[in-house]
Amino acid sequence: MTQRVRVHCFTVTQDGIGAGEDQSFERPFGHADPGALLGWAEATASWVNRTDPGGTRGLDDYVVRDFTRNIGAEIMGRNKFGPIRGPWSNYDWQGWWGDKPPFHTPVFVLTHHPRPSFTLSDTTFHFLDATPHEALEQAKAAAGGRDVRIGGGVTTIREFLDADLIDEMHIAVAPYELGSGLRLWDSPEELTGSYHLERVPSPSGVVHHFFWRH
Amino acid sequence: MTQRVRVHCFTVTQDGIGAGEDQSFERPFGHADPGALLGWAEATASWVNRTDPGGTRGLDDYVVRDFTRNIGAEIMGRNKFGPIRGPWSNYDWQGWWGDKPPFHTPVFVLTHHPRPSFTLSDTTFHFLDATPHEALEQAKAAAGGRDVRIGGGVTTIREFLDADLIDEMHIAVAPYELGSGLRLWDSPEELTGSYHLERVPSPSGVVHHFFWRH
């Protein structure tokens, strides 16, 4: 099986914005409301952070289940890893996710300021000052034959799209506009030169956008 | 994790028919056209019998992927297993699927005429003259903690629905009528007393019906 490079369950607004401005420790998505972006996924039975046995098992759940299917490594940007910019003054920050991050694989964090790798539960974070191609080479080697997820944020997904490295992508479009922030696209149509695009409206209100290569 | 009892990728016509009349060796679906019923699934990248690297990766593919996810055993009716009725005159018939059946788990075939178990590749077929409750007990024990799929046909799914044993069900409704044959329902609304129902039209023309318990 060929290793694939995939984006899953990344949510943007109708105006294409995946994170608001002024990210901080208290507001990982800046001025964007995380619930308005991620509520569709949090309501599902398979949501990675679910702790009770409830949740929906319709379309959105099928999509959420795929977040972990056959994934062997994730690549994320530094701003998905945390709100701190520039050189590290210490290594106290270990991500937003507590002692049990929902990745369960090696995670490669792209940053101009590498720091030592560390492990929390079954997730090991590595830090790379590397191009998308170089990072992907390392992530594929670490993935044990499985696929690599490009975890975001917007800047990282754009870099991998621009380098033509993404095979398959699921973007959920939430039914509101944000006006400003980090923009993934002006329109998903921009990608249809390289990808098939299937739009599927969900009863939850988001519209799933499935992309795969021509 | 609780073991769940699931139906996946079972397709019926708009008038609720899952198989035509006059099943034979040449026509496993009787007078129904298998391509008209299953074409939506066969077009996907994850279709269990796919032999080339092509196929779609949109909504229908997400649904097809779920056919094998966390399944540890299947229960099927004798008419899904083969066209022969009544007592076995010999055991030459080993199912429609050749040397490598697409199940990869134990399969329990419900029949009033049991015969010895046999194994093809990583699928073992067992034959039970049993009620749905009894068959499910055996299948759950064989599933190694994973879920049990009720594989069909129509009669078997109806028996398990009527015994209130199904937790989750995906039925694809194909956009044509057949008029006669084995009918799963007059309308999917019949099940909404016990189940949530989400209808999701696919670009391929089928309408996915996702059911899960209230």
Short mmCIF file of C-alpha atoms in Angstrom, two decimals:
data_model
loop_
_atom_site.label_atom_id
_atom_site.label_comp_id
_atom_site.label_asym_id
_atom_site.label_seq_id
_atom_site.Cartn_x
_atom_site.Cartn_y
_atom_site.Cartn_z
CA MET A 1 0.00 0.00 0.00
CA THR A 2 1.25 3.46 -0.89
CA GLN A 3 1.58 5.81 2.07
CA ARG A 4 -0.85 8.67 1.69
CA VAL A 5 -0.69 12.23 3.00
CA ARG A 6 -4.03 13.27 4.43
CA VAL A 7 -5.83 16.16 6.06
CA HIS A 8 -8.84 15.26 8.23
CA CYS A 9 -11.50 17.10 10.20
CA PHE A 10 -9.98 20.51 9.64
CA THR A 11 -12.74 23.11 9.97
CA VAL A 12 -12.94 26.53 8.38
CA THR A 13 -15.66 29.17 8.25
CA GLN A 14 -17.70 29.98 5.15
CA ASP A 15 -15.14 32.66 4.40
CA GLY A 16 -12.35 30.10 4.60
CA ILE A 17 -10.87 31.00 7.98
CA GLY A 18 -9.43 28.22 10.15
CA ALA A 19 -8.29 30.23 13.16
CA GLY A 20 -8.93 33.70 14.46
CA GLU A 21 -6.45 36.44 15.33
CA ASP A 22 -4.60 36.92 18.63
CA GLN A 23 -4.02 33.32 19.63
CA SER A 24 -3.25 33.00 23.33
CA PHE A 25 -3.05 30.36 26.03
CA GLU A 26 -6.69 31.05 26.87
CA ARG A 27 -7.82 31.20 23.22
CA PRO A 28 -6.09 28.57 21.06
CA PHE A 29 -8.24 29.67 18.10
CA GLY A 30 -7.75 33.39 18.72
CA HIS A 31 -10.98 35.38 18.41
CA ALA A 32 -12.70 32.40 16.70
CA ASP A 33 -15.09 30.40 18.90
CA PRO A 34 -13.71 26.83 19.10
CA GLY A 35 -17.21 25.46 19.74
CA ALA A 36 -18.56 27.08 16.59
CA LEU A 37 -15.70 25.54 14.60
CA LEU A 38 -15.55 22.10 16.22
CA GLY A 39 -19.05 21.57 17.63
CA TRP A 40 -20.03 19.31 14.73
CA ALA A 41 -17.16 16.92 15.59
CA GLU A 42 -17.50 17.14 19.37
CA ALA A 43 -21.11 15.93 19.09
CA THR A 44 -20.12 12.60 17.52
CA ALA A 45 -19.67 9.24 19.22
CA SER A 46 -16.12 8.91 17.86
CA TRP A 47 -14.79 12.33 18.88
CA VAL A 48 -11.22 11.79 20.09
CA ASN A 49 -11.76 13.61 23.39
CA ARG A 50 -15.15 12.04 24.20
CA THR A 51 -15.33 10.70 27.75
CA ASP A 52 -18.99 9.60 27.97
CA PRO A 53 -20.73 6.89 25.87
CA GLY A 54 -23.12 9.22 24.00
CA GLY A 55 -22.75 11.00 20.70
CA THR A 56 -24.23 10.86 17.22
CA ARG A 57 -23.51 8.03 14.79
CA GLY A 58 -24.57 9.60 11.51
CA LEU A 59 -22.56 11.21 8.72
CA ASP A 60 -20.39 13.39 10.95
CA ASP A 61 -19.38 10.34 12.97
CA TYR A 62 -18.26 8.46 9.85
CA VAL A 63 -16.05 11.41 9.02
CA VAL A 64 -14.63 11.75 12.53
CA ARG A 65 -13.78 8.02 12.69
CA ASP A 66 -11.44 8.55 9.80
CA PHE A 67 -9.26 10.95 11.78
CA THR A 68 -7.19 8.09 13.21
CA ARG A 69 -7.73 5.34 10.59
CA ASN A 70 -4.37 4.09 9.31
CA ILE A 71 -2.51 7.20 10.50
CA GLY A 72 1.10 6.59 11.57
CA ALA A 73 2.35 10.14 12.15
CA GLU A 74 1.16 13.74 12.22
CA ILE A 75 2.85 16.92 11.07
CA MET A 76 1.65 20.16 12.67
CA GLY A 77 2.70 23.79 12.75
CA ARG A 78 4.10 25.42 15.86
CA ASN A 79 0.93 27.47 16.37
CA LYS A 80 -1.14 24.29 16.57
CA PHE A 81 1.33 23.05 19.20
CA GLY A 82 1.07 26.18 21.32
CA PRO A 83 0.76 29.96 21.63
CA ILE A 84 4.43 30.70 22.35
CA ARG A 85 6.41 32.44 19.56
CA GLY A 86 10.15 32.77 18.98
CA PRO A 87 12.94 31.02 20.92
CA TRP A 88 11.95 28.81 23.86
CA SER A 89 12.90 30.30 27.22
CA ASN A 90 12.12 26.93 28.80
CA TYR A 91 10.48 23.65 27.80
CA ASP A 92 7.58 23.71 30.26
CA TRP A 93 4.97 23.97 27.49
CA GLN A 94 4.00 20.48 26.28
CA GLY A 95 0.99 21.27 24.09
CA TRP A 96 -2.70 21.90 24.77
CA TRP A 97 -3.69 18.30 25.27
CA GLY A 98 -2.67 17.32 28.80
CA ASP A 99 -1.02 14.00 29.71
CA LYS A 100 -2.82 11.97 27.02
CA PRO A 101 -2.70 13.74 23.67
CA PRO A 102 -5.20 12.39 21.12
CA PHE A 103 -2.57 11.56 18.48
CA HIS A 104 -1.15 8.19 19.62
CA THR A 105 1.67 8.43 17.05
CA PRO A 106 4.85 10.44 16.52
CA VAL A 107 4.03 14.11 15.94
CA PHE A 108 6.41 16.39 14.06
CA VAL A 109 6.13 20.08 14.96
CA LEU A 110 7.48 22.47 12.32
CA THR A 111 9.32 25.36 13.95
CA HIS A 112 12.32 27.60 13.39
CA HIS A 113 13.20 26.93 17.04
CA PRO A 114 13.68 23.17 17.56
CA ARG A 115 13.78 21.71 21.08
CA PRO A 116 14.32 18.17 22.44
CA SER A 117 11.72 15.51 21.68
CA PHE A 118 9.46 14.38 24.53
CA THR A 119 6.81 11.72 25.05
CA LEU A 120 3.38 11.98 26.69
CA SER A 121 1.54 8.66 26.94
CA ASP A 122 1.74 7.11 23.44
CA THR A 123 2.46 10.37 21.61
CA THR A 124 6.05 11.57 21.00
CA PHE A 125 6.59 15.15 19.87
CA HIS A 126 9.57 15.95 17.66
CA PHE A 127 10.57 19.46 16.57
CA LEU A 128 11.90 20.17 13.10
CA ASP A 129 13.23 23.23 11.35
CA ALA A 130 12.62 21.77 7.90
CA THR A 131 10.89 22.22 4.58
CA PRO A 132 7.58 20.41 3.99
CA HIS A 133 9.41 17.84 1.82
CA GLU A 134 12.03 17.18 4.51
CA ALA A 135 9.47 16.95 7.29
CA LEU A 136 7.33 14.58 5.26
CA GLU A 137 10.29 12.31 4.60
CA GLN A 138 10.89 11.99 8.35
CA ALA A 139 7.21 11.55 9.16
CA LYS A 140 6.79 8.82 6.53
CA ALA A 141 9.80 6.95 7.92
CA ALA A 142 8.32 7.17 11.42
CA ALA A 143 4.81 6.13 10.34
CA GLY A 144 5.60 2.44 9.95
CA GLY A 145 4.02 2.17 6.52
CA ARG A 146 0.87 3.97 7.56
CA ASP A 147 -0.35 7.36 6.32
CA VAL A 148 0.75 10.80 7.47
CA ARG A 149 -1.81 13.34 8.64
CA ILE A 150 -1.15 17.03 8.08
CA GLY A 151 -2.77 18.33 11.24
CA GLY A 152 -2.81 22.06 10.58
CA GLY A 153 -3.09 24.86 11.26
CA VAL A 154 -3.94 26.85 8.17
CA THR A 155 -0.35 27.91 7.48
CA THR A 156 0.95 24.36 7.57
CA ILE A 157 -1.82 22.98 5.35
CA ARG A 158 -1.20 25.81 2.86
CA GLU A 159 2.53 25.04 2.79
CA PHE A 160 1.85 21.37 2.03
CA LEU A 161 -0.79 22.22 -0.58
CA ASP A 162 1.56 24.69 -2.24
CA ALA A 163 4.29 22.01 -2.31
CA ASP A 164 1.75 19.63 -3.92
CA LEU A 165 2.26 17.05 -1.13
CA ILE A 166 -1.34 16.33 -0.04
CA ASP A 167 -3.15 13.29 -1.48
CA GLU A 168 -6.50 13.51 0.26
CA MET A 169 -8.21 16.20 2.30
CA HIS A 170 -11.36 16.59 4.36
CA ILE A 171 -12.33 20.14 5.27
CA ALA A 172 -15.57 20.90 7.12
CA VAL A 173 -17.04 24.32 6.36
CA ALA A 174 -18.97 25.77 9.28
CA PRO A 175 -22.05 27.89 8.54
CA TYR A 176 -20.81 31.29 9.66
CA GLU A 177 -18.28 33.93 8.67
CA LEU A 178 -15.42 35.31 10.71
CA GLY A 179 -14.20 38.19 8.56
CA SER A 180 -10.56 38.04 9.59
CA GLY A 181 -8.02 35.45 10.71
CA LEU A 182 -5.92 32.78 9.05
CA ARG A 183 -7.47 31.98 5.70
CA LEU A 184 -7.17 28.56 4.02
CA TRP A 185 -8.75 29.64 0.75
CA ASP A 186 -10.89 32.29 -0.90
CA SER A 187 -12.91 29.44 -2.39
CA PRO A 188 -12.51 25.64 -2.40
CA GLU A 189 -12.82 25.85 -6.19
CA GLU A 190 -9.19 27.00 -6.22
CA LEU A 191 -8.19 23.38 -5.66
CA THR A 192 -10.31 21.66 -8.31
CA GLY A 193 -7.52 21.85 -10.87
CA SER A 194 -5.63 19.24 -8.85
CA TYR A 195 -8.40 17.50 -6.90
CA HIS A 196 -11.83 16.02 -7.24
CA LEU A 197 -14.15 17.92 -4.89
CA GLU A 198 -17.28 16.45 -3.39
CA ARG A 199 -19.47 18.67 -1.17
CA VAL A 200 -21.80 16.92 1.25
CA PRO A 201 -24.03 19.00 3.54
CA SER A 202 -24.46 17.48 6.99
CA PRO A 203 -27.60 17.73 9.12
CA SER A 204 -25.34 19.35 11.75
CA GLY A 205 -24.94 22.42 9.55
CA VAL A 206 -21.39 21.97 8.30
CA VAL A 207 -20.68 21.11 4.67
CA HIS A 208 -18.08 18.40 4.30
CA HIS A 209 -15.61 19.01 1.49
CA PHE A 210 -13.83 15.86 0.34
CA PHE A 211 -10.82 16.31 -1.95
CA TRP A 212 -8.82 13.60 -3.67
CA ARG A 213 -6.35 13.76 -6.53
CA HIS A 214 -7.37 13.58 -10.17
CA MET B 1 -15.92 -1.06 24.86
CA THR B 2 -19.38 -2.53 24.39
CA GLN B 3 -19.68 -4.89 21.45
CA ARG B 4 -22.07 -3.45 18.91
CA VAL B 5 -24.29 -5.18 16.36
CA ARG B 6 -24.09 -3.39 13.02
CA VAL B 7 -25.44 -3.51 9.48
CA HIS B 8 -23.25 -1.87 6.82
CA CYS B 9 -23.47 -1.12 3.12
CA PHE B 10 -26.69 -3.00 2.62
CA THR B 11 -28.46 -1.59 -0.42
CA VAL B 12 -32.18 -1.53 -1.20
CA THR B 13 -34.22 0.08 -3.97
CA GLN B 14 -36.47 3.09 -3.45
CA ASP B 15 -39.29 0.64 -2.88
CA GLY B 16 -37.28 -1.09 -0.15
CA ILE B 17 -36.22 -4.22 -2.01
CA GLY B 18 -32.82 -5.75 -1.26
CA ALA B 19 -32.89 -8.74 -3.62
CA GLY B 20 -34.97 -9.78 -6.58
CA GLU B 21 -36.93 -12.97 -7.12
CA ASP B 22 -35.63 -16.27 -8.51
CA GLN B 23 -32.11 -16.27 -7.05
CA SER B 24 -29.84 -18.69 -8.93
CA PHE B 25 -26.16 -19.48 -9.27
CA GLU B 26 -25.98 -17.10 -12.21
CA ARG B 27 -28.08 -14.40 -10.51
CA PRO B 28 -27.25 -14.04 -6.80
CA PHE B 29 -29.65 -11.08 -6.57
CA GLY B 30 -32.41 -12.77 -8.59
CA HIS B 31 -34.00 -10.47 -11.16
CA ALA B 32 -32.36 -7.44 -9.52
CA ASP B 33 -29.30 -6.02 -11.31
CA PRO B 34 -26.35 -6.32 -8.88
CA GLY B 35 -24.60 -3.39 -10.57
CA ALA B 36 -27.61 -1.14 -10.05
CA LEU B 37 -27.66 -2.09 -6.37
CA LEU B 38 -23.92 -2.12 -5.64
CA GLY B 39 -22.44 0.20 -8.27
CA TRP B 40 -22.13 3.05 -5.76
CA ALA B 41 -19.89 0.89 -3.52
CA GLU B 42 -17.94 -0.77 -6.33
CA ALA B 43 -16.83 2.67 -7.57
CA THR B 44 -15.03 3.52 -4.30
CA ALA B 45 -11.33 3.19 -3.51
CA SER B 46 -12.08 1.03 -0.45
CA TRP B 47 -14.45 -1.48 -2.08
CA VAL B 48 -13.58 -4.90 -0.62
CA ASN B 49 -13.18 -6.56 -4.02
CA ARG B 50 -11.19 -3.77 -5.66
CA THR B 51 -8.09 -5.03 -7.45
CA ASP B 52 -6.79 -1.83 -9.09
CA PRO B 53 -5.59 1.35 -7.33
CA GLY B 54 -8.38 3.62 -8.61
CA GLY B 55 -11.72 4.52 -7.10
CA THR B 56 -13.44 7.51 -5.55
CA ARG B 57 -12.53 8.89 -2.12
CA GLY B 58 -15.57 10.98 -1.32
CA LEU B 59 -18.62 10.29 0.84
CA ASP B 60 -19.33 6.80 -0.51
CA ASP B 61 -15.77 5.76 0.24
CA TYR B 62 -16.04 6.91 3.87
CA VAL B 63 -19.10 4.70 4.20
CA VAL B 64 -17.51 1.69 2.50
CA ARG B 65 -14.42 1.90 4.72
CA ASP B 66 -16.64 1.29 7.69
CA PHE B 67 -17.68 -2.14 6.39
CA THR B 68 -14.66 -3.80 8.03
CA ARG B 69 -13.82 -1.32 10.83
CA ASN B 70 -13.75 -3.12 14.19
CA ILE B 71 -15.79 -6.07 12.89
CA GLY B 72 -14.94 -9.43 14.51
CA ALA B 73 -17.64 -11.69 13.05
CA GLU B 74 -20.49 -11.70 10.53
CA ILE B 75 -23.88 -13.36 10.64
CA MET B 76 -25.58 -14.04 7.31
CA GLY B 77 -28.60 -15.91 6.03
CA ARG B 78 -28.31 -19.02 3.93
CA ASN B 79 -29.47 -17.19 0.80
CA LYS B 80 -26.58 -14.75 1.09
CA PHE B 81 -24.28 -17.78 1.35
CA GLY B 82 -25.67 -19.47 -1.75
CA PRO B 83 -28.58 -20.35 -4.03
CA ILE B 84 -29.05 -23.95 -2.83
CA ARG B 85 -32.18 -24.65 -0.75
CA GLY B 86 -33.07 -27.56 1.56
CA PRO B 87 -30.73 -30.35 2.71
CA TRP B 88 -27.18 -30.39 1.33
CA SER B 89 -26.58 -33.25 -1.14
CA ASN B 90 -22.85 -32.49 -0.91
CA TYR B 91 -20.60 -29.76 0.47
CA ASP B 92 -19.07 -28.61 -2.81
CA TRP B 93 -20.65 -25.14 -2.57
CA GLN B 94 -18.39 -22.82 -0.58
CA GLY B 95 -20.05 -19.47 -1.19
CA TRP B 96 -19.90 -16.91 -4.03
CA TRP B 97 -16.58 -15.39 -3.09
CA GLY B 98 -13.86 -17.73 -4.38
CA ASP B 99 -10.76 -18.68 -2.40
CA LYS B 100 -10.43 -15.31 -0.63
CA PRO B 101 -13.79 -14.22 0.78
CA PRO B 102 -13.94 -10.52 1.75
CA PHE B 103 -14.92 -11.16 5.39
CA HIS B 104 -11.59 -12.02 7.12
CA THR B 105 -13.43 -13.11 10.28
CA PRO B 106 -15.62 -16.00 11.40
CA VAL B 107 -18.93 -16.01 9.49
CA PHE B 108 -22.05 -17.65 10.94
CA VAL B 109 -24.55 -18.84 8.34
CA LEU B 110 -28.11 -19.27 9.62
CA THR B 111 -29.71 -22.38 8.14
CA HIS B 112 -32.09 -25.17 9.08
CA HIS B 113 -29.55 -27.53 7.49
CA PRO B 114 -26.20 -27.20 9.29
CA ARG B 115 -23.02 -28.63 7.76
CA PRO B 116 -19.39 -28.81 8.91
CA SER B 117 -17.42 -25.59 9.30
CA PHE B 118 -14.72 -24.83 6.71
CA THR B 119 -12.04 -22.19 6.20
CA LEU B 120 -11.10 -20.26 3.07
CA SER B 121 -8.08 -18.01 3.53
CA ASP B 122 -8.77 -16.00 6.73
CA THR B 123 -12.55 -16.54 6.72
CA THR B 124 -14.13 -19.51 8.54
CA PHE B 125 -17.77 -20.36 7.80
CA HIS B 126 -19.88 -21.93 10.54
CA PHE B 127 -23.46 -23.16 10.06
CA LEU B 128 -26.09 -22.70 12.75
CA ASP B 129 -29.70 -23.76 13.12
CA ALA B 130 -30.37 -21.13 15.77
CA THR B 131 -32.49 -18.16 16.77
CA PRO B 132 -31.07 -14.67 16.23
CA HIS B 133 -30.32 -14.42 19.98
CA GLU B 134 -28.45 -17.74 20.00
CA ALA B 135 -26.52 -16.95 16.84
CA LEU B 136 -25.55 -13.54 18.17
CA GLU B 137 -24.25 -15.07 21.39
CA GLN B 138 -21.93 -17.33 19.40
CA ALA B 139 -20.84 -14.59 17.03
CA LYS B 140 -20.04 -12.21 19.91
CA ALA B 141 -17.94 -14.89 21.59
CA ALA B 142 -16.04 -15.47 18.34
CA ALA B 143 -15.54 -11.75 17.62
CA GLY B 144 -12.74 -11.24 20.14
CA GLY B 145 -14.34 -8.17 21.68
CA ARG B 146 -15.01 -6.55 18.33
CA ASP B 147 -18.42 -5.82 16.78
CA VAL B 148 -20.69 -8.21 14.92
CA ARG B 149 -21.95 -7.36 11.45
CA ILE B 150 -25.36 -8.61 10.33
CA GLY B 151 -24.53 -9.18 6.70
CA GLY B 152 -27.98 -9.82 5.25
CA GLY B 153 -29.91 -10.66 3.22
CA VAL B 154 -33.20 -8.94 3.80
CA THR B 155 -34.74 -11.83 5.74
CA THR B 156 -31.86 -12.02 8.18
CA ILE B 157 -31.75 -8.26 8.79
CA ARG B 158 -35.53 -8.29 9.37
CA GLU B 159 -35.20 -11.12 11.90
CA PHE B 160 -32.56 -9.22 13.85
CA LEU B 161 -34.52 -5.95 13.68
CA ASP B 162 -37.67 -7.72 14.86
CA ALA B 163 -35.69 -9.24 17.76
CA ASP B 164 -34.43 -5.70 18.60
CA LEU B 165 -30.79 -6.82 18.33
CA ILE B 166 -29.32 -4.21 15.96
CA ASP B 167 -27.50 -1.20 17.41
CA GLU B 168 -26.45 0.64 14.28
CA MET B 169 -27.41 0.32 10.63
CA HIS B 170 -26.34 1.80 7.32
CA ILE B 171 -28.68 1.21 4.40
CA ALA B 172 -28.03 2.75 0.98
CA VAL B 173 -31.18 3.44 -1.04
CA ALA B 174 -30.58 3.19 -4.79
CA PRO B 175 -32.52 5.55 -7.08
CA TYR B 176 -34.78 3.06 -8.83
CA GLU B 177 -37.72 0.78 -8.08
CA LEU B 178 -37.92 -2.97 -8.52
CA GLY B 179 -41.60 -3.67 -7.84
CA SER B 180 -41.15 -7.16 -6.42
CA GLY B 181 -38.60 -9.12 -4.44
CA LEU B 182 -37.45 -9.31 -0.84
CA ARG B 183 -38.57 -6.15 0.93
CA LEU B 184 -36.71 -4.67 3.90
CA TRP B 185 -39.33 -2.00 4.64
CA ASP B 186 -42.26 -0.12 3.21
CA SER B 187 -40.60 3.04 4.49
CA PRO B 188 -37.50 3.72 6.62
CA GLU B 189 -39.79 5.81 8.85
CA GLU B 190 -41.02 2.52 10.33
CA LEU B 191 -37.79 2.38 12.32
CA THR B 192 -37.70 5.90 13.73
CA GLY B 193 -39.50 4.82 16.90
CA SER B 194 -36.35 2.95 17.93
CA TYR B 195 -33.63 4.72 15.96
CA HIS B 196 -32.32 8.11 15.01
CA LEU B 197 -32.40 8.35 11.22
CA GLU B 198 -30.12 10.57 9.19
CA ARG B 199 -30.55 10.69 5.41
CA VAL B 200 -27.57 11.86 3.36
CA PRO B 201 -27.85 12.02 -0.44
CA SER B 202 -24.63 11.05 -2.19
CA PRO B 203 -23.40 12.52 -5.48
CA SER B 204 -23.44 8.92 -6.78
CA GLY B 205 -27.24 8.88 -6.63
CA VAL B 206 -27.84 6.67 -3.60
CA VAL B 207 -29.20 8.14 -0.38
CA HIS B 208 -27.36 6.89 2.69
CA HIS B 209 -29.62 6.09 5.62
CA PHE B 210 -27.79 6.03 8.95
CA PHE B 211 -29.68 4.57 11.93
CA TRP B 212 -28.55 4.50 15.55
CA ARG B 213 -30.48 3.84 18.72
CA HIS B 214 -32.27 6.54 20.65
#
